[in-house]
Amino acid sequence: MKNRLLVTGAHGLLGSEVVPLFQDAFEVVPVDLVHCDITVADDVARVFKETRPHTVIHCAAYTAVDRAESERDMAMLVNGQGTRNIADACARLGSLLVTFGTDYVFDGKSGRACLEEDETNPLSAYGQSKLAAERACVESGASFLSIRTQWLYGAHGRNFIFAILDRAKKGETLRVVDDQTGCPTWSRDLAEATSRLIGANAGGIVHFSNGGQTTWLEFARLIVAEALPEKSIDIVPVSTASLSLPASRPAFSPLDKGRYTALTGHTPRPWQDAAREFIHHHTGRTS
Ligand SMILES: NC(=O)c1ccc[n+]([C@@H]2O[C@H](COP(=O)([O-])OP(=O)(O)OC[C@H]3O[C@@H](n4cnc5c(N)ncnc54)[C@H](OP(=O)(O)O)[C@@H]3O)[C@@H](O)[C@H]2O)c1
């Protein structure tokens, strides 16, 4: 008989990759806001009572980085208290908790790739709420794995790749920031990395993204070159400051994946390879 796996945020960008990937190994129970509001402890208790999960992959989160600046309480409620409710329920039942963190817990000032043990100093309300989620995992006493990742894209939900292509096809001028460095990560690769880490009995915090590092500008250039090679599209580099976004972001926050590789024996593929495969698959182009 298969062990039961509860997936929260099952219809989100990441959850929608996790659910099909784990269906062979587990009996998967996907839930989302309509089935279980993670901020309501009674909702979480009911779902745990009904499903008695062996493992929980907790993808539900408040992810609107800029809106979080004017909805601090909501971001903290969903990411901080919501994760605490899930973690406490895991601790009570003895379920393994797998969840996801962000490079936005760092200030991006170290000048090198971020290690798991580096000091955190979030610059935004979203980053603070995700740090609260990490602390809730530790304080719950549950067995947990928290995978910090960054710059996710995928077929479901908001997506930088589709946003750039929509604007390019409409002939809009593309203005893209050139002063933030990180690494684009395909949510499918993250789901597979999650499976490898669970298989390796990994615990604590582990960093995962695709390989290498780049800027949003270089990412946008690759997207248009791959998807619309016949068009000559001008992309204007702009500074983050010029956009006057509500939330501050770390300027340099690639994630060091040494721990991930040591635990799994797997090296993440270069971000360009993952992005090209995604673009070819989702725009119908073949290489
Ligand atoms: N996207 C990124 O670039 C990125 C980068 C680093 C880390 N992460 C982390 O990766 C994880 C997955 O992110 P994602 O991009 O897949 O997020 P997403 O697409 O925004 O999905 C989040 C899911 O959580 C659900 N949700 C929101 N509030 C809830 C609540 N109170 N109770 C139950 N469900 C709720 C949402 O439902 P509704 O749609 O109905 O609201 C949605 O299905 C998160 O922990 C996120 O912080 C993401």
mmCIF file of C-alpha atoms and ligand atoms in Angstrom:
data_model
loop_
_atom_site.group_PDB
_atom_site.id
_atom_site.type_symbol
_atom_site.label_atom_id
_atom_site.label_comp_id
_atom_site.label_asym_id
_atom_site.label_seq_id
_atom_site.Cartn_x
_atom_site.Cartn_y
_atom_site.Cartn_z
ATOM 1 C CA MET A 1 0.000 0.000 0.000
ATOM 2 C CA LYS A 2 1.266 3.467 -0.859
ATOM 3 C CA ASN A 3 1.936 6.100 1.785
ATOM 4 C CA ARG A 4 -0.379 9.107 1.693
ATOM 5 C CA LEU A 5 0.984 12.488 0.590
ATOM 6 C CA LEU A 6 -0.911 15.710 1.304
ATOM 7 C CA VAL A 7 -0.047 18.543 -1.121
ATOM 8 C CA THR A 8 -1.159 22.066 -0.142
ATOM 9 C CA GLY A 9 -1.341 24.814 -2.764
ATOM 10 C CA ALA A 10 -1.925 21.995 -5.240
ATOM 11 C CA HIS A 11 -3.127 24.270 -8.057
ATOM 12 C CA GLY A 12 -0.333 26.803 -7.770
ATOM 13 C CA LEU A 13 2.768 27.098 -9.937
ATOM 14 C CA LEU A 14 4.744 24.504 -7.987
ATOM 15 C CA GLY A 15 1.899 22.384 -6.598
ATOM 16 C CA SER A 16 0.660 21.602 -10.097
ATOM 17 C CA GLU A 17 4.061 20.050 -10.927
ATOM 18 C CA VAL A 18 4.336 18.226 -7.603
ATOM 19 C CA VAL A 19 0.951 16.461 -7.764
ATOM 20 C CA PRO A 20 1.504 14.425 -10.976
ATOM 21 C CA LEU A 21 5.183 13.733 -10.236
ATOM 22 C CA PHE A 22 4.484 12.026 -6.898
ATOM 23 C CA GLN A 23 1.464 10.007 -8.018
ATOM 24 C CA ASP A 24 3.447 6.812 -8.691
ATOM 25 C CA ALA A 25 5.165 6.715 -5.313
ATOM 26 C CA PHE A 26 2.340 8.027 -3.086
ATOM 27 C CA GLU A 27 -1.408 8.182 -2.752
ATOM 28 C CA VAL A 28 -1.617 11.930 -3.383
ATOM 29 C CA VAL A 29 -4.272 14.105 -1.730
ATOM 30 C CA PRO A 30 -4.179 17.562 -3.370
ATOM 31 C CA VAL A 31 -5.754 20.444 -1.443
ATOM 32 C CA ASP A 32 -6.061 24.152 -2.056
ATOM 33 C CA LEU A 33 -7.660 27.187 -0.476
ATOM 34 C CA VAL A 34 -11.202 25.988 -1.258
ATOM 35 C CA HIS A 35 -10.614 22.715 0.670
ATOM 36 C CA CYS A 36 -8.427 24.001 3.474
ATOM 37 C CA ASP A 37 -7.492 27.527 4.485
ATOM 38 C CA ILE A 38 -4.117 26.953 6.131
ATOM 39 C CA THR A 39 -4.575 30.056 8.305
ATOM 40 C CA VAL A 40 -7.506 28.325 10.065
ATOM 41 C CA ALA A 41 -6.129 25.760 12.525
ATOM 42 C CA ASP A 42 -9.464 23.852 12.613
ATOM 43 C CA ASP A 43 -9.385 23.477 8.809
ATOM 44 C CA VAL A 44 -5.862 22.072 8.984
ATOM 45 C CA ALA A 45 -6.797 19.737 11.874
ATOM 46 C CA ARG A 46 -9.827 18.440 9.917
ATOM 47 C CA VAL A 47 -7.778 17.715 6.773
ATOM 48 C CA PHE A 48 -5.070 15.952 8.822
ATOM 49 C CA LYS A 49 -7.740 13.903 10.626
ATOM 50 C CA GLU A 50 -9.343 12.897 7.307
ATOM 51 C CA THR A 51 -6.129 12.104 5.439
ATOM 52 C CA ARG A 52 -3.550 11.168 8.124
ATOM 53 C CA PRO A 53 -0.654 11.998 5.735
ATOM 54 C CA HIS A 54 2.689 10.223 5.962
ATOM 55 C CA THR A 55 4.281 13.225 4.192
ATOM 56 C CA VAL A 56 3.110 16.782 3.492
ATOM 57 C CA ILE A 57 4.465 18.855 0.608
ATOM 58 C CA HIS A 58 3.395 22.331 1.619
ATOM 59 C CA CYS A 59 3.301 24.570 -1.478
ATOM 60 C CA ALA A 60 0.537 26.934 -0.299
ATOM 61 C CA ALA A 61 1.818 30.435 0.321
ATOM 62 C CA TYR A 62 1.141 34.129 -0.065
ATOM 63 C CA THR A 63 3.456 34.941 -2.997
ATOM 64 C CA ALA A 64 2.510 38.490 -4.107
ATOM 65 C CA VAL A 65 5.871 40.089 -3.270
ATOM 66 C CA ASP A 66 4.933 43.727 -3.973
ATOM 67 C CA ARG A 67 1.376 43.533 -2.635
ATOM 68 C CA ALA A 68 2.761 42.125 0.624
ATOM 69 C CA GLU A 69 4.165 45.579 1.439
ATOM 70 C CA SER A 70 0.591 46.880 1.863
ATOM 71 C CA GLU A 71 -0.754 43.522 3.145
ATOM 72 C CA ARG A 72 1.928 42.693 5.717
ATOM 73 C CA ASP A 73 -0.529 41.121 8.129
ATOM 74 C CA MET A 74 -2.006 38.894 5.440
ATOM 75 C CA ALA A 75 1.427 37.762 4.198
ATOM 76 C CA MET A 76 2.479 36.993 7.778
ATOM 77 C CA LEU A 77 -0.818 35.212 8.497
ATOM 78 C CA VAL A 78 -0.586 32.895 5.459
ATOM 79 C CA ASN A 79 3.172 32.278 5.387
ATOM 80 C CA GLY A 80 3.964 32.518 9.101
ATOM 81 C CA GLN A 81 0.845 31.312 10.954
ATOM 82 C CA GLY A 82 -0.356 29.106 8.061
ATOM 83 C CA THR A 83 2.946 27.238 7.953
ATOM 84 C CA ARG A 84 2.913 27.021 11.769
ATOM 85 C CA ASN A 85 -0.526 25.356 11.617
ATOM 86 C CA ILE A 86 0.745 22.826 9.060
ATOM 87 C CA ALA A 87 4.020 22.231 10.946
ATOM 88 C CA ASP A 88 2.255 21.756 14.305
ATOM 89 C CA ALA A 89 -0.137 19.253 12.718
ATOM 90 C CA CYS A 90 2.842 17.389 11.198
ATOM 91 C CA ALA A 91 4.566 17.303 14.589
ATOM 92 C CA ARG A 92 1.424 15.911 16.281
ATOM 93 C CA LEU A 93 0.964 13.154 13.695
ATOM 94 C CA GLY A 94 4.655 12.429 13.045
ATOM 95 C CA SER A 95 4.336 13.394 9.349
ATOM 96 C CA LEU A 96 7.359 14.578 7.366
ATOM 97 C CA LEU A 97 6.942 18.242 6.355
ATOM 98 C CA VAL A 98 8.464 19.410 3.074
ATOM 99 C CA THR A 99 8.140 23.101 2.331
ATOM 100 C CA PHE A 100 9.684 25.902 0.264
ATOM 101 C CA GLY A 101 11.593 29.050 1.123
ATOM 102 C CA THR A 102 13.095 31.893 -0.859
ATOM 103 C CA ASP A 103 16.328 33.777 -1.530
ATOM 104 C CA TYR A 104 14.356 36.864 -0.400
ATOM 105 C CA VAL A 105 15.277 35.954 3.207
ATOM 106 C CA PHE A 106 18.746 37.331 2.289
ATOM 107 C CA ASP A 107 19.764 40.948 1.725
ATOM 108 C CA GLY A 108 21.988 39.995 -1.227
ATOM 109 C CA LYS A 109 24.976 41.950 0.050
ATOM 110 C CA SER A 110 27.472 39.111 0.595
ATOM 111 C CA GLY A 111 28.850 39.274 -2.966
ATOM 112 C CA ARG A 112 28.763 35.473 -3.365
ATOM 113 C CA ALA A 113 26.224 32.679 -3.738
ATOM 114 C CA CYS A 114 24.117 32.251 -0.584
ATOM 115 C CA LEU A 115 24.784 29.274 1.683
ATOM 116 C CA GLU A 116 22.087 27.670 3.835
ATOM 117 C CA GLU A 117 23.762 28.876 7.030
ATOM 118 C CA ASP A 118 24.294 32.486 5.887
ATOM 119 C CA GLU A 119 22.777 35.166 8.062
ATOM 120 C CA THR A 120 19.268 36.143 6.966
ATOM 121 C CA ASN A 121 18.141 39.749 6.632
ATOM 122 C CA PRO A 122 14.977 40.017 4.532
ATOM 123 C CA LEU A 123 14.440 43.330 2.729
ATOM 124 C CA SER A 124 10.688 42.889 2.208
ATOM 125 C CA ALA A 125 7.497 41.937 4.037
ATOM 126 C CA TYR A 126 7.293 38.798 1.878
ATOM 127 C CA GLY A 127 10.860 37.824 2.843
ATOM 128 C CA GLN A 128 10.047 38.403 6.529
ATOM 129 C CA SER A 129 6.932 36.252 6.289
ATOM 130 C CA LYS A 130 8.891 33.414 4.642
ATOM 131 C CA LEU A 131 11.539 33.648 7.357
ATOM 132 C CA ALA A 132 8.712 33.351 9.909
ATOM 133 C CA ALA A 133 7.644 30.184 8.070
ATOM 134 C CA GLU A 134 11.155 28.707 8.413
ATOM 135 C CA ARG A 135 11.155 29.498 12.137
ATOM 136 C CA ALA A 136 7.720 27.896 12.551
ATOM 137 C CA CYS A 137 9.091 24.664 11.038
ATOM 138 C CA VAL A 138 11.981 24.601 13.528
ATOM 139 C CA GLU A 139 9.828 25.534 16.541
ATOM 140 C CA SER A 140 7.155 22.920 15.741
ATOM 141 C CA GLY A 141 9.532 20.046 16.401
ATOM 142 C CA ALA A 142 8.314 18.358 13.185
ATOM 143 C CA SER A 143 10.732 16.486 10.909
ATOM 144 C CA PHE A 144 11.060 18.994 8.106
ATOM 145 C CA LEU A 145 12.830 19.780 4.868
ATOM 146 C CA SER A 146 12.675 23.390 3.694
ATOM 147 C CA ILE A 147 13.927 23.970 0.154
ATOM 148 C CA ARG A 148 14.877 27.581 -0.571
ATOM 149 C CA THR A 149 14.493 28.392 -4.236
ATOM 150 C CA GLN A 150 14.187 31.409 -6.562
ATOM 151 C CA TRP A 151 12.813 32.914 -9.777
ATOM 152 C CA LEU A 152 10.318 30.099 -10.429
ATOM 153 C CA TYR A 153 8.498 29.723 -13.723
ATOM 154 C CA GLY A 154 6.198 26.998 -14.933
ATOM 155 C CA ALA A 155 3.168 26.206 -17.031
ATOM 156 C CA HIS A 156 0.660 27.178 -14.332
ATOM 157 C CA GLY A 157 0.225 30.544 -12.694
ATOM 158 C CA ARG A 158 2.106 33.795 -13.210
ATOM 159 C CA ASN A 159 5.085 33.303 -15.410
ATOM 160 C CA PHE A 160 7.912 35.661 -16.434
ATOM 161 C CA ILE A 161 8.442 33.772 -19.715
ATOM 162 C CA PHE A 162 4.841 34.110 -20.902
ATOM 163 C CA ALA A 163 4.685 37.731 -19.674
ATOM 164 C CA ILE A 164 7.760 38.654 -21.754
ATOM 165 C CA LEU A 165 6.423 36.825 -24.832
ATOM 166 C CA ASP A 166 2.967 38.430 -24.548
ATOM 167 C CA ARG A 167 4.487 41.885 -24.444
ATOM 168 C CA ALA A 168 6.940 41.113 -27.253
ATOM 169 C CA LYS A 169 4.166 39.780 -29.511
ATOM 170 C CA LYS A 170 2.090 42.925 -28.881
ATOM 171 C CA GLY A 171 5.078 44.992 -29.995
ATOM 172 C CA GLU A 172 5.425 46.628 -26.585
ATOM 173 C CA THR A 173 8.821 47.973 -25.602
ATOM 174 C CA LEU A 174 10.402 45.598 -23.104
ATOM 175 C CA ARG A 175 12.075 47.228 -20.126
ATOM 176 C CA VAL A 176 13.816 44.670 -17.933
ATOM 177 C CA VAL A 177 16.025 45.111 -14.890
ATOM 178 C CA ASP A 178 19.714 44.392 -15.277
ATOM 179 C CA ASP A 179 20.831 44.893 -11.680
ATOM 180 C CA GLN A 180 19.389 41.823 -9.934
ATOM 181 C CA THR A 181 21.330 38.573 -10.172
ATOM 182 C CA GLY A 182 19.828 35.199 -9.333
ATOM 183 C CA CYS A 183 18.825 32.075 -11.223
ATOM 184 C CA PRO A 184 15.631 31.189 -13.105
ATOM 185 C CA THR A 185 14.253 27.821 -12.001
ATOM 186 C CA TRP A 186 11.704 25.601 -13.757
ATOM 187 C CA SER A 187 9.112 24.434 -11.241
ATOM 188 C CA ARG A 188 9.285 20.933 -12.787
ATOM 189 C CA ASP A 189 13.012 20.727 -12.020
ATOM 190 C CA LEU A 190 12.261 21.864 -8.469
ATOM 191 C CA ALA A 191 9.576 19.169 -8.096
ATOM 192 C CA GLU A 192 12.096 16.546 -9.267
ATOM 193 C CA ALA A 193 14.752 17.914 -6.902
ATOM 194 C CA THR A 194 12.183 17.670 -4.090
ATOM 195 C CA SER A 195 11.665 14.003 -4.913
ATOM 196 C CA ARG A 196 15.440 13.379 -4.890
ATOM 197 C CA LEU A 197 15.835 15.121 -1.532
ATOM 198 C CA ILE A 198 12.985 13.130 0.040
ATOM 199 C CA GLY A 199 14.594 9.957 -1.353
ATOM 200 C CA ALA A 200 17.881 10.974 0.290
ATOM 201 C CA ASN A 201 16.134 11.529 3.675
ATOM 202 C CA ALA A 202 17.334 15.144 3.634
ATOM 203 C CA GLY A 203 16.302 17.435 6.483
ATOM 204 C CA GLY A 204 16.671 21.086 7.499
ATOM 205 C CA ILE A 205 17.242 23.822 4.931
ATOM 206 C CA VAL A 206 18.574 22.995 1.453
ATOM 207 C CA HIS A 207 19.066 25.383 -1.475
ATOM 208 C CA PHE A 208 17.910 24.442 -4.975
ATOM 209 C CA SER A 209 17.661 26.358 -8.231
ATOM 210 C CA ASN A 210 18.712 25.587 -11.772
ATOM 211 C CA GLY A 211 22.470 25.941 -12.393
ATOM 212 C CA GLY A 212 24.402 29.148 -13.008
ATOM 213 C CA GLN A 213 23.356 32.743 -12.447
ATOM 214 C CA THR A 214 22.039 35.604 -14.541
ATOM 215 C CA THR A 215 20.020 38.834 -14.548
ATOM 216 C CA TRP A 216 16.342 39.293 -15.488
ATOM 217 C CA LEU A 217 17.613 41.170 -18.576
ATOM 218 C CA GLU A 218 19.700 38.215 -19.797
ATOM 219 C CA PHE A 219 16.812 35.856 -19.012
ATOM 220 C CA ALA A 220 14.460 38.024 -21.122
ATOM 221 C CA ARG A 221 17.006 38.070 -23.967
ATOM 222 C CA LEU A 222 17.192 34.278 -23.988
ATOM 223 C CA ILE A 223 13.380 34.025 -23.979
ATOM 224 C CA VAL A 224 12.885 36.216 -27.059
ATOM 225 C CA ALA A 225 15.869 34.720 -28.894
ATOM 226 C CA GLU A 226 14.502 31.200 -28.393
ATOM 227 C CA ALA A 227 10.800 31.818 -28.913
ATOM 228 C CA LEU A 228 10.812 34.614 -31.502
ATOM 229 C CA PRO A 229 14.120 34.260 -33.388
ATOM 230 C CA GLU A 230 12.691 35.843 -36.544
ATOM 231 C CA LYS A 231 11.827 39.075 -34.745
ATOM 232 C CA SER A 232 14.333 41.692 -33.783
ATOM 233 C CA ILE A 233 13.154 42.761 -30.369
ATOM 234 C CA ASP A 234 14.771 45.526 -28.466
ATOM 235 C CA ILE A 235 15.024 45.056 -24.729
ATOM 236 C CA VAL A 236 15.847 48.168 -22.754
ATOM 237 C CA PRO A 237 17.924 47.583 -19.610
ATOM 238 C CA VAL A 238 16.576 49.485 -16.621
ATOM 239 C CA SER A 239 17.554 49.732 -12.983
ATOM 240 C CA THR A 240 15.418 48.265 -10.208
ATOM 241 C CA ALA A 241 15.231 51.733 -8.626
ATOM 242 C CA SER A 242 13.685 53.197 -11.788
ATOM 243 C CA LEU A 243 10.666 50.869 -11.441
ATOM 244 C CA SER A 244 9.778 52.195 -7.948
ATOM 245 C CA LEU A 245 8.420 48.796 -6.907
ATOM 246 C CA PRO A 246 6.932 48.634 -3.398
ATOM 247 C CA ALA A 247 9.164 45.717 -2.283
ATOM 248 C CA SER A 248 12.966 45.776 -2.164
ATOM 249 C CA ARG A 249 14.741 42.735 -3.592
ATOM 250 C CA PRO A 250 18.254 41.399 -3.004
ATOM 251 C CA ALA A 251 20.630 42.598 -5.741
ATOM 252 C CA PHE A 252 22.760 39.440 -5.727
ATOM 253 C CA SER A 253 21.262 36.215 -4.353
ATOM 254 C CA PRO A 254 22.144 33.131 -6.411
ATOM 255 C CA LEU A 255 21.812 30.064 -4.193
ATOM 256 C CA ASP A 256 24.769 27.777 -3.517
ATOM 257 C CA LYS A 257 23.625 24.228 -4.367
ATOM 258 C CA GLY A 258 26.589 22.365 -2.826
ATOM 259 C CA ARG A 259 24.493 20.845 -0.063
ATOM 260 C CA TYR A 260 21.812 19.700 -2.527
ATOM 261 C CA THR A 261 24.444 18.001 -4.704
ATOM 262 C CA ALA A 262 26.189 16.401 -1.722
ATOM 263 C CA LEU A 263 22.864 14.971 -0.499
ATOM 264 C CA THR A 264 21.508 13.739 -3.829
ATOM 265 C CA GLY A 265 24.577 13.216 -6.040
ATOM 266 C CA HIS A 266 22.777 15.357 -8.657
ATOM 267 C CA THR A 267 23.990 18.610 -10.195
ATOM 268 C CA PRO A 268 21.207 21.008 -11.288
ATOM 269 C CA ARG A 269 21.218 21.565 -15.049
ATOM 270 C CA PRO A 270 22.119 25.037 -16.364
ATOM 271 C CA TRP A 271 19.209 27.504 -16.264
ATOM 272 C CA GLN A 272 19.557 28.067 -20.027
ATOM 273 C CA ASP A 273 18.923 24.345 -20.779
ATOM 274 C CA ALA A 274 15.849 24.226 -18.551
ATOM 275 C CA ALA A 275 14.445 27.498 -19.954
ATOM 276 C CA ARG A 276 15.020 26.392 -23.569
ATOM 277 C CA GLU A 277 13.241 23.077 -22.981
ATOM 278 C CA PHE A 278 10.333 24.862 -21.289
ATOM 279 C CA ILE A 279 10.046 27.427 -24.113
ATOM 280 C CA HIS A 280 10.189 24.804 -26.849
ATOM 281 C CA HIS A 281 7.598 22.700 -25.070
ATOM 282 C CA HIS A 282 5.217 25.556 -24.305
ATOM 283 C CA THR A 283 5.521 27.628 -27.474
ATOM 284 C CA GLY A 284 5.536 24.646 -29.833
ATOM 285 C CA ARG A 285 9.031 25.352 -31.146
ATOM 286 C CA THR A 286 11.535 22.586 -31.699
ATOM 287 C CA SER A 287 15.277 23.120 -31.533
HETATM 288 N N1 LIG B 1 7.179 31.769 -7.457
HETATM 289 C C1 LIG B 1 8.473 32.028 -7.120
HETATM 290 O O1 LIG B 1 9.221 32.672 -7.877
HETATM 291 C C2 LIG B 1 9.025 31.514 -5.811
HETATM 292 C C3 LIG B 1 10.363 31.815 -5.488
HETATM 293 C C4 LIG B 1 10.883 31.337 -4.289
HETATM 294 C C5 LIG B 1 10.096 30.579 -3.440
HETATM 295 N N2 LIG B 1 8.798 30.316 -3.776
HETATM 296 C C6 LIG B 1 8.005 29.516 -2.834
HETATM 297 O O2 LIG B 1 7.584 28.329 -3.496
HETATM 298 C C7 LIG B 1 6.326 27.901 -2.956
HETATM 299 C C8 LIG B 1 5.334 27.690 -4.076
HETATM 300 O O3 LIG B 1 5.125 28.960 -4.719
HETATM 301 P P1 LIG B 1 4.231 29.110 -6.029
HETATM 302 O O4 LIG B 1 4.940 30.051 -6.938
HETATM 303 O O5 LIG B 1 3.803 27.775 -6.525
HETATM 304 O O6 LIG B 1 2.967 29.889 -5.419
HETATM 305 P P2 LIG B 1 1.550 30.171 -6.108
HETATM 306 O O7 LIG B 1 1.548 29.805 -7.550
HETATM 307 O O8 LIG B 1 1.177 31.559 -5.704
HETATM 308 O O9 LIG B 1 0.591 29.121 -5.370
HETATM 309 C C9 LIG B 1 0.299 29.264 -4.021
HETATM 310 C C10 LIG B 1 -0.935 28.449 -3.726
HETATM 311 O O10 LIG B 1 -1.262 28.649 -2.343
HETATM 312 C C11 LIG B 1 -2.669 28.813 -2.249
HETATM 313 N N3 LIG B 1 -3.010 29.576 -1.061
HETATM 314 C C12 LIG B 1 -2.847 30.899 -0.828
HETATM 315 N N4 LIG B 1 -3.326 31.219 0.388
HETATM 316 C C13 LIG B 1 -3.784 30.078 0.950
HETATM 317 C C14 LIG B 1 -4.394 29.765 2.169
HETATM 318 N N5 LIG B 1 -4.637 30.703 3.114
HETATM 319 N N6 LIG B 1 -4.750 28.479 2.423
HETATM 320 C C15 LIG B 1 -4.536 27.523 1.484
HETATM 321 N N7 LIG B 1 -3.966 27.749 0.301
HETATM 322 C C16 LIG B 1 -3.591 29.026 0.025
HETATM 323 C C17 LIG B 1 -3.041 29.548 -3.516
HETATM 324 O O11 LIG B 1 -4.422 29.408 -3.756
HETATM 325 P P3 LIG B 1 -5.225 30.566 -4.574
HETATM 326 O O12 LIG B 1 -4.586 30.597 -5.923
HETATM 327 O O13 LIG B 1 -6.626 30.081 -4.549
HETATM 328 O O14 LIG B 1 -4.992 31.832 -3.798
HETATM 329 C C18 LIG B 1 -2.161 28.841 -4.551
HETATM 330 O O15 LIG B 1 -2.776 27.667 -5.037
HETATM 331 C C19 LIG B 1 5.918 28.982 -1.950
HETATM 332 O O16 LIG B 1 6.336 28.596 -0.670
HETATM 333 C C20 LIG B 1 6.718 30.193 -2.386
HETATM 334 O O17 LIG B 1 6.935 31.100 -1.329
HETATM 335 C C21 LIG B 1 8.245 30.754 -4.934
#
